[in-house]
Amino acid sequence: MDSTMIAIAVGIIPSIGVGLLFWFVMRTIIRADRNERAAIAEQEAAEAARSAGATQTPAAEPTQGTDAA
C-alpha cells in the first residue's frame, strides 16, 4: 500500500504544482491590470481637472479694454 500511495503522490504533485503556478501567474496579471486601470483613471481625472481649470482661468482674469483711462 505504501508504494501505491507514493505513486499516486508522484502523479498528483506535478499537476498541483502546475495548477498553483498558473494561479499565481494569473493573479499577478489580474492585479497588474487592476493597478494599471486605476493609474489610468487617476491620470484621466487629473487631466480633466486641469482641463476644467484651464477653461475657468480666462473667465476669472480681468478683460482688456475695460479701463476708462
PDB file of C-alpha atoms in Angstrom:
ATOM      1  CA  MET A   1       0.000   0.000   0.000  1.00  0.00           C
ATOM      2  CA  ASP A   2       2.831   2.417   0.709  1.00  0.00           C
ATOM      3  CA  SER A   3       4.275   2.173  -2.786  1.00  0.00           C
ATOM      4  CA  THR A   4       0.827   2.789  -4.263  1.00  0.00           C
ATOM      5  CA  MET A   5       0.382   5.957  -2.191  1.00  0.00           C
ATOM      6  CA  ILE A   6       3.822   7.183  -3.247  1.00  0.00           C
ATOM      7  CA  ALA A   7       2.993   6.538  -6.888  1.00  0.00           C
ATOM      8  CA  ILE A   8      -0.264   8.463  -6.535  1.00  0.00           C
ATOM      9  CA  ALA A   9       1.527  11.363  -4.826  1.00  0.00           C
ATOM     10  CA  VAL A  10       4.218  11.408  -7.536  1.00  0.00           C
ATOM     11  CA  GLY A  11       1.469  11.564 -10.143  1.00  0.00           C
ATOM     12  CA  ILE A  12      -0.575  14.287  -8.431  1.00  0.00           C
ATOM     13  CA  ILE A  13       2.154  16.613  -7.105  1.00  0.00           C
ATOM     14  CA  PRO A  14       3.271  17.925 -10.547  1.00  0.00           C
ATOM     15  CA  SER A  15      -0.331  18.690 -11.506  1.00  0.00           C
ATOM     16  CA  ILE A  16      -0.887  20.555  -8.248  1.00  0.00           C
ATOM     17  CA  GLY A  17       2.381  22.447  -8.771  1.00  0.00           C
ATOM     18  CA  VAL A  18       1.428  23.485 -12.309  1.00  0.00           C
ATOM     19  CA  GLY A  19      -2.032  24.494 -11.099  1.00  0.00           C
ATOM     20  CA  LEU A  20      -0.559  26.638  -8.334  1.00  0.00           C
ATOM     21  CA  LEU A  21       1.927  28.204 -10.750  1.00  0.00           C
ATOM     22  CA  PHE A  22      -0.908  29.014 -13.176  1.00  0.00           C
ATOM     23  CA  TRP A  23      -2.996  30.507 -10.370  1.00  0.00           C
ATOM     24  CA  PHE A  24      -0.083  32.668  -9.161  1.00  0.00           C
ATOM     25  CA  VAL A  25       0.695  33.961 -12.678  1.00  0.00           C
ATOM     26  CA  MET A  26      -2.944  34.758 -13.414  1.00  0.00           C
ATOM     27  CA  ARG A  27      -3.339  36.503 -10.051  1.00  0.00           C
ATOM     28  CA  THR A  28      -0.279  38.626 -10.795  1.00  0.00           C
ATOM     29  CA  ILE A  29      -1.569  39.548 -14.261  1.00  0.00           C
ATOM     30  CA  ILE A  30      -5.015  40.478 -12.932  1.00  0.00           C
ATOM     31  CA  ARG A  31      -3.552  42.610 -10.135  1.00  0.00           C
ATOM     32  CA  ALA A  32      -1.223  44.375 -12.582  1.00  0.00           C
ATOM     33  CA  ASP A  33      -4.159  45.086 -14.897  1.00  0.00           C
ATOM     34  CA  ARG A  34      -6.236  46.425 -11.996  1.00  0.00           C
ATOM     35  CA  ASN A  35      -3.385  48.701 -10.890  1.00  0.00           C
ATOM     36  CA  GLU A  36      -2.830  49.923 -14.448  1.00  0.00           C
ATOM     37  CA  ARG A  37      -6.535  50.726 -14.894  1.00  0.00           C
ATOM     38  CA  ALA A  38      -6.539  52.628 -11.586  1.00  0.00           C
ATOM     39  CA  ALA A  39      -3.464  54.615 -12.630  1.00  0.00           C
ATOM     40  CA  ILE A  40      -5.025  55.453 -15.997  1.00  0.00           C
ATOM     41  CA  ALA A  41      -8.263  56.562 -14.319  1.00  0.00           C
ATOM     42  CA  GLU A  42      -6.295  58.732 -11.892  1.00  0.00           C
ATOM     43  CA  GLN A  43      -4.321  60.273 -14.750  1.00  0.00           C
ATOM     44  CA  GLU A  44      -7.509  60.965 -16.729  1.00  0.00           C
ATOM     45  CA  ALA A  45      -9.142  62.553 -13.669  1.00  0.00           C
ATOM     46  CA  ALA A  46      -6.126  64.812 -13.164  1.00  0.00           C
ATOM     47  CA  GLU A  47      -6.181  65.737 -16.844  1.00  0.00           C
ATOM     48  CA  ALA A  48      -9.909  66.514 -16.661  1.00  0.00           C
ATOM     49  CA  ALA A  49      -9.334  68.679 -13.586  1.00  0.00           C
ATOM     50  CA  ARG A  50      -6.553  70.558 -15.372  1.00  0.00           C
ATOM     51  CA  SER A  51      -8.761  70.981 -18.412  1.00  0.00           C
ATOM     52  CA  ALA A  52     -11.645  72.263 -16.310  1.00  0.00           C
ATOM     53  CA  GLY A  53      -9.274  74.628 -14.519  1.00  0.00           C
ATOM     54  CA  ALA A  54      -7.887  75.894 -17.820  1.00  0.00           C
ATOM     55  CA  THR A  55     -11.355  76.769 -19.124  1.00  0.00           C
ATOM     56  CA  GLN A  56     -12.231  78.655 -15.941  1.00  0.00           C
ATOM     57  CA  THR A  57      -8.962  80.603 -15.681  1.00  0.00           C
ATOM     58  CA  PRO A  58      -9.548  83.050 -18.577  1.00  0.00           C
ATOM     59  CA  ALA A  59     -13.024  83.907 -17.282  1.00  0.00           C
ATOM     60  CA  ALA A  60     -11.578  84.771 -13.880  1.00  0.00           C
ATOM     61  CA  GLU A  61      -8.962  87.145 -15.335  1.00  0.00           C
ATOM     62  CA  PRO A  62      -9.933  90.748 -15.973  1.00  0.00           C
ATOM     63  CA  THR A  63     -10.595  91.511 -19.604  1.00  0.00           C
ATOM     64  CA  GLN A  64      -8.649  94.110 -21.522  1.00  0.00           C
ATOM     65  CA  GLY A  65     -10.247  97.313 -22.635  1.00  0.00           C
ATOM     66  CA  THR A  66     -12.428  97.771 -19.582  1.00  0.00           C
ATOM     67  CA  ASP A  67     -10.220 100.541 -18.202  1.00  0.00           C
ATOM     68  CA  ALA A  68     -11.543 104.037 -18.948  1.00  0.00           C
ATOM     69  CA  ALA A  69      -8.055 105.519 -18.930  1.00  0.00           C
TER      70      ALA A  69
END
